[in-house]
Amino acid sequence: MNGTASLVNSWNEWDPLREIVVGVADNACFEPREPGHRPQLRGKDGGAFPTGPKPPEMIDRANEQLAGLVSLLRSHGVTVRRPEAPRLAEPVRTPSFEVPHQYCVVCPRDVMITVGHEIVEAPMSRRARYFEYQAYRKLVYEYWNADPRAVWTVAPKPSMADSMYREGFWEWPLEKRHREMHASEFCVTQDEVVFDAADISRFGRDLLVQESMTTNRPGIRWLKRHLEPRGLRVHPVHFPLDFFPSHIDCTFVPLRPGLVLTNPDRPLRKGEKELFLRNDWELIDAPRPVSSDDEMPRFCQSSAWLSMNVLSVSPEKVVCEEAERPLQELLDRLGFEVLPLPFRDVFEYGGSLHCATWDVNREGSARDYFP
Ligand code: ARG
């Protein structure tokens, strides 16, 4: 980095990557059941979802694949930083909620976001993830101390009290789910500001924010009022066929200016496509994942569409999960250099390649792709 460039600088999901944070699996626990989350085992043999710390062999396997991502990125000239995992296995008690233990610090994407020269810590939507930002504070201080232009913002923390959730949500019959979906009502109410950073997708001056189980309307309103006076535009988006929406990066994935990878099972709400069509962007459906949802790892709570959770090293170069050959072939036909990498052992920690990272620096500046 030369003297005039900013250390904190990232405006979109695809510009050439210079510095990124990759999560760590150390100290990870199984995600606890709570009003905002009901973890379930995959497959038919049933049984209760485990609680407490994950077995060391499992953690080692995930750490090995995370280390694989770190070496791959370094070999492409990217600076990679890691958080330090705090202790996560103890109970957490605040004035408004208690939870038996925390989860993990594998997915910085869900918690942290760089918007231009600004680092934003998300409020979060689940109790077990309320304090996850702490794992990144040391890095945030470093960036903030080193870069006089860097702005650091902590979004308002919600109470996560019982009243913030609709616990009945998990038992809604299909018909009700359908009705409420169209009103975008999920497990969090609309009384407090709630969002996870991974519901945001950055396109230069424009940001899409998905309304979901992890982001509500006050959350989007907060982002709008915070970012729009800085010359950015915030667009709420909806994918009405996704009954359990959370985090946009398995649903709508921009790869370079003019091209978004879309999820054929989760079309964008009518009318919300216009922004893209008017500006001649291509929306290309991803091929189906190679696994079915049932074939996903036993403790994984994400859908098989983790296949789409690719990480851009540049507008020409994309890291893709090793097994997802059909997607790799599509990317190849679209002119990308594909870097395949095994990452399946990370899935049960909340995501894949994009989720497990937080880009702090990508070349480029605030461009207007939707004039
Ligand atoms: N809800 C998504 C799915 O199951 C998974 C999103 C993972 N993304 C993340 N940033 N943790 O399709």
XYZ file of C-alpha atoms and ligand atoms in Angstrom:
383
model
C 0.000 0.000 0.000
C 1.454 3.413 -0.853
C 1.209 6.432 1.414
C -1.875 7.913 -0.207
C -4.045 4.809 -0.527
C -6.525 3.911 2.209
C -6.208 0.672 4.086
C -9.973 0.431 4.574
C -11.407 0.579 1.054
C -13.946 -1.819 -0.410
C -16.957 -0.792 -2.483
C -18.233 -3.991 -4.042
C -17.965 -7.792 -4.031
C -15.646 -8.205 -7.029
C -12.876 -5.586 -7.401
C -9.264 -6.862 -7.121
C -8.775 -8.083 -3.582
C -5.885 -6.731 -1.513
C -6.725 -7.484 2.121
C -9.240 -9.859 3.686
C -10.062 -11.418 7.049
C -10.672 -15.199 7.111
C -12.552 -16.729 10.088
C -11.199 -19.394 12.478
C -12.971 -22.474 13.871
C -11.132 -22.507 17.244
C -13.419 -22.766 20.282
C -16.543 -23.245 18.121
C -19.729 -24.596 19.716
C -22.843 -26.114 18.196
C -25.318 -23.304 17.659
C -27.799 -23.260 20.569
C -31.548 -23.353 20.090
C -32.974 -19.882 20.726
C -36.007 -17.820 19.632
C -34.195 -16.634 16.503
C -32.886 -20.068 15.510
C -33.890 -23.750 15.621
C -30.959 -25.883 14.544
C -31.894 -29.303 13.169
C -29.933 -32.390 12.226
C -29.792 -33.295 8.538
C -30.906 -36.654 7.237
C -33.526 -39.057 8.427
C -31.998 -40.755 11.468
C -33.289 -37.991 13.775
C -31.957 -37.243 17.248
C -31.452 -34.025 19.160
C -29.113 -31.344 17.886
C -25.983 -31.404 20.075
C -25.081 -28.537 22.400
C -21.793 -27.245 23.792
C -18.316 -27.242 22.236
C -17.703 -29.027 18.940
C -15.321 -32.013 19.068
C -11.663 -31.085 18.419
C -11.418 -33.340 15.303
C -14.269 -31.426 13.730
C -12.666 -28.107 14.536
C -9.336 -29.287 13.133
C -10.965 -30.346 9.869
C -12.609 -26.935 9.419
C -9.408 -25.116 10.374
C -7.498 -27.118 7.788
C -9.842 -26.013 5.004
C -9.807 -22.416 6.246
C -6.000 -22.585 6.159
C -6.312 -23.810 2.563
C -8.249 -20.655 1.695
C -5.629 -18.520 3.428
C -2.757 -20.056 1.427
C -4.672 -19.850 -1.834
C -5.408 -16.137 -1.310
C -1.826 -15.426 -0.230
C -0.516 -17.158 -3.337
C -2.589 -14.652 -5.329
C -0.962 -11.718 -3.571
C -3.745 -11.020 -1.061
C -2.926 -9.983 2.534
C -4.880 -12.276 4.865
C -5.616 -11.541 8.519
C -7.289 -13.790 11.111
C -9.378 -12.989 14.180
C -8.551 -14.490 17.550
C -11.320 -16.755 18.794
C -12.454 -15.792 22.300
C -13.811 -18.408 24.717
C -17.276 -19.283 23.469
C -18.395 -22.189 25.662
C -19.537 -20.223 28.742
C -23.118 -19.010 29.304
C -23.838 -15.421 28.357
C -26.174 -13.287 30.401
C -27.201 -9.710 29.599
C -29.975 -7.618 31.185
C -32.415 -8.800 28.502
C -31.444 -12.361 27.552
C -29.450 -15.455 28.439
C -27.928 -18.076 26.185
C -26.076 -21.258 27.249
C -23.031 -20.531 25.050
C -21.951 -18.702 21.905
C -21.420 -20.151 18.393
C -18.211 -19.511 16.466
C -16.129 -16.914 14.634
C -15.933 -18.643 11.271
C -18.178 -16.228 9.356
C -17.000 -12.618 9.687
C -19.219 -11.798 6.679
C -22.310 -12.040 8.880
C -20.999 -9.548 11.442
C -18.651 -7.103 9.721
C -18.939 -5.091 6.516
C -16.715 -2.590 4.751
C -18.679 0.111 2.943
C -16.095 2.242 1.187
C -13.855 3.645 3.928
C -16.250 2.651 6.683
C -16.311 -0.487 8.820
C -19.765 -1.285 10.189
C -20.405 -3.813 12.968
C -23.897 -5.253 12.493
C -26.447 -5.391 15.353
C -26.980 -9.158 14.683
C -30.195 -11.120 15.045
C -29.321 -14.115 17.240
C -28.357 -14.212 20.903
C -25.478 -16.639 20.435
C -23.942 -14.174 17.980
C -24.534 -10.936 19.920
C -20.918 -10.655 21.085
C -19.259 -12.072 17.969
C -17.942 -8.589 17.022
C -15.508 -8.876 19.931
C -13.397 -11.348 17.974
C -12.739 -8.644 15.359
C -12.103 -5.667 17.636
C -8.348 -6.078 17.720
C -8.259 -5.974 13.921
C -10.722 -3.071 13.802
C -8.512 -1.049 16.146
C -5.501 -1.832 14.004
C -7.244 -0.674 10.833
C -8.673 2.372 12.551
C -5.304 3.363 14.035
C -3.413 2.777 10.791
C -5.816 4.557 8.440
C -6.806 8.116 9.351
C -9.607 8.050 6.750
C -11.215 4.930 8.180
C -14.600 5.404 9.824
C -15.796 2.855 12.374
C -19.484 2.491 13.155
C -21.248 0.192 15.592
C -24.909 -0.187 14.618
C -27.413 -0.093 17.516
C -27.567 -3.342 19.464
C -31.100 -4.749 19.860
C -32.326 -6.186 23.165
C -32.755 -9.760 21.846
C -35.372 -10.058 24.595
C -38.199 -12.572 24.106
C -40.376 -9.719 22.815
C -38.052 -9.210 19.846
C -39.021 -12.612 18.423
C -42.072 -14.480 17.190
C -41.300 -17.882 18.605
C -44.408 -19.324 16.943
C -42.670 -18.691 13.609
C -40.958 -22.082 13.704
C -44.269 -23.941 13.907
C -46.246 -21.934 11.363
C -48.122 -24.185 8.937
C -47.129 -23.813 5.292
C -50.153 -21.722 4.421
C -49.464 -19.169 7.128
C -45.802 -19.144 6.183
C -46.819 -18.289 2.640
C -49.072 -15.461 3.807
C -46.530 -13.970 6.193
C -43.729 -14.365 3.672
C -45.492 -12.000 1.345
C -45.740 -9.509 4.184
C -42.026 -10.245 4.911
C -42.710 -11.289 8.491
C -40.284 -13.844 9.919
C -38.934 -14.744 13.357
C -37.931 -11.182 14.335
C -40.546 -8.469 14.927
C -40.373 -4.942 13.561
C -39.871 -3.200 16.915
C -36.073 -2.903 16.989
C -33.229 -2.402 14.530
C -32.022 -5.846 13.438
C -29.655 -6.808 10.642
C -26.791 -9.183 9.923
C -24.105 -7.756 7.627
C -24.435 -10.712 5.221
C -27.879 -9.555 4.115
C -26.127 -6.687 2.321
C -24.589 -6.904 -1.135
C -22.410 -4.024 -2.342
C -22.508 -2.593 -5.875
C -20.465 0.636 -5.590
C -22.859 3.503 -4.823
C -25.741 1.022 -4.538
C -26.336 -1.564 -1.842
C -28.983 -4.268 -1.847
C -30.345 -5.355 1.521
C -32.447 -8.494 1.831
C -35.419 -8.509 4.215
C -35.091 -11.835 5.992
C -35.088 -13.790 9.262
C -31.895 -11.897 10.111
C -32.766 -8.395 8.803
C -36.001 -6.522 9.452
C -37.463 -3.277 8.105
C -36.105 -1.035 10.894
C -32.685 -2.576 10.151
C -32.964 -1.530 6.505
C -34.279 1.905 7.531
C -31.247 2.369 9.784
C -28.890 1.485 6.912
C -30.735 3.876 4.590
C -30.585 6.800 7.018
C -26.970 6.062 7.858
C -25.642 5.555 4.320
C -27.804 7.675 2.030
C -26.568 11.072 3.357
C -23.079 9.809 2.328
C -24.217 9.582 -1.294
C -25.046 5.859 -1.320
C -28.391 4.270 -2.235
C -29.941 1.419 -0.261
C -32.393 -0.889 -2.054
C -34.490 -3.340 -0.017
C -34.885 -6.649 -1.882
C -37.039 -9.749 -1.405
C -36.915 -13.343 -2.614
C -40.463 -14.500 -1.823
C -39.906 -18.198 -2.577
C -37.257 -18.567 0.124
C -39.236 -19.543 3.244
C -36.238 -19.228 5.565
C -34.247 -16.357 4.078
C -31.040 -15.306 5.784
C -27.948 -13.750 4.183
C -28.058 -12.770 0.514
C -24.857 -14.489 -0.604
C -26.446 -17.808 -1.633
C -29.236 -16.060 -3.500
C -27.985 -13.037 -5.469
C -24.243 -12.950 -6.100
C -22.629 -10.202 -8.227
C -19.490 -11.367 -10.062
C -18.405 -8.326 -12.078
C -19.983 -5.132 -13.416
C -23.015 -6.207 -15.470
C -23.280 -9.774 -14.157
C -25.116 -11.345 -11.213
C -25.337 -15.053 -10.452
C -28.946 -15.765 -9.417
C -30.669 -18.630 -7.613
C -33.296 -20.314 -9.836
C -35.311 -21.406 -6.757
C -35.379 -17.871 -5.322
C -36.363 -15.303 -7.950
C -36.226 -11.632 -7.031
C -39.602 -10.026 -6.296
C -41.390 -8.552 -9.332
C -40.340 -4.956 -9.871
C -37.038 -5.275 -8.014
C -35.306 -6.584 -11.157
C -35.922 -3.308 -12.986
C -32.809 -1.591 -11.608
C -30.695 -4.304 -13.236
C -32.612 -4.670 -16.483
C -32.685 -0.890 -17.072
C -28.906 -0.816 -16.759
C -28.297 -3.835 -19.007
C -27.068 -6.150 -16.266
C -27.302 -9.860 -16.970
C -28.867 -12.101 -14.325
C -27.647 -15.656 -14.895
C -29.097 -18.628 -12.979
C -26.594 -20.822 -11.174
C -26.732 -24.541 -12.017
C -28.241 -26.774 -9.319
C -25.838 -27.663 -6.477
C -24.209 -31.111 -6.701
C -25.703 -32.174 -3.312
C -29.343 -32.155 -2.287
C -30.226 -30.436 1.012
C -30.404 -33.911 2.617
C -26.884 -34.706 1.504
C -25.408 -31.631 3.185
C -23.166 -32.267 6.237
C -25.197 -33.473 9.236
C -24.862 -30.320 11.365
C -25.003 -27.836 8.487
C -27.946 -25.434 8.786
C -27.543 -23.828 5.366
C -29.070 -25.059 2.130
C -27.198 -26.806 -0.679
C -27.101 -23.379 -2.359
C -23.900 -22.755 -0.441
C -22.690 -23.848 -3.876
C -23.206 -20.213 -5.018
C -21.256 -18.743 -2.114
C -18.189 -17.961 -4.208
C -15.448 -15.485 -3.336
C -14.142 -13.071 -5.968
C -10.399 -12.431 -6.032
C -10.991 -10.039 -8.941
C -13.597 -9.489 -11.682
C -11.824 -12.279 -13.609
C -10.955 -14.733 -10.845
C -13.335 -16.615 -8.526
C -12.811 -19.161 -5.735
C -15.453 -21.923 -5.938
C -16.053 -25.039 -3.819
C -14.149 -27.987 -5.275
C -17.150 -30.299 -5.738
C -19.334 -27.773 -7.586
C -18.253 -28.744 -11.091
C -21.375 -27.513 -12.936
C -20.930 -24.024 -11.467
C -17.210 -24.102 -12.236
C -18.033 -24.939 -15.860
C -20.508 -22.068 -16.093
C -17.990 -19.621 -14.630
C -15.395 -20.886 -17.060
C -17.770 -20.316 -20.006
C -18.423 -16.796 -18.701
C -14.686 -16.104 -18.970
C -13.615 -16.440 -15.322
C -10.506 -18.160 -14.080
C -11.891 -20.595 -11.484
C -9.898 -21.512 -8.372
C -11.467 -24.704 -6.925
C -10.986 -25.306 -3.203
C -12.322 -27.971 -0.777
C -14.485 -26.254 1.859
C -17.255 -28.693 2.813
C -15.972 -29.171 6.375
C -16.630 -25.478 7.011
C -20.338 -25.644 6.023
C -21.592 -26.495 9.532
C -20.026 -23.293 10.846
C -22.564 -21.190 8.960
C -21.411 -20.860 5.396
C -18.920 -21.269 2.615
C -16.223 -19.189 0.927
C -17.869 -15.756 0.891
C -19.368 -16.147 4.389
C -16.033 -17.113 5.942
C -14.416 -13.846 4.866
C -14.621 -10.072 5.313
C -12.874 -8.011 2.667
C -11.292 -4.862 4.063
C -9.493 -3.711 0.946
C -10.310 -4.086 -2.716
C -8.876 -1.816 -5.405
C -11.226 0.724 -6.913
C -13.571 3.444 -5.787
C -17.251 4.333 -5.420
C -18.624 3.777 -8.908
C -22.157 4.305 -10.051
C -23.234 1.155 -11.883
C -26.888 2.197 -12.033
C -26.882 5.794 -13.316
N -29.385 -18.934 4.191
C -28.455 -19.347 3.179
C -28.915 -20.648 2.565
O -29.146 -21.595 3.273
C -27.080 -19.505 3.731
C -26.382 -18.204 3.814
C -24.992 -18.332 4.304
N -24.365 -17.060 4.203
C -23.632 -16.497 5.173
N -23.128 -15.307 4.945
N -23.445 -17.084 6.350
O -29.042 -20.729 1.374
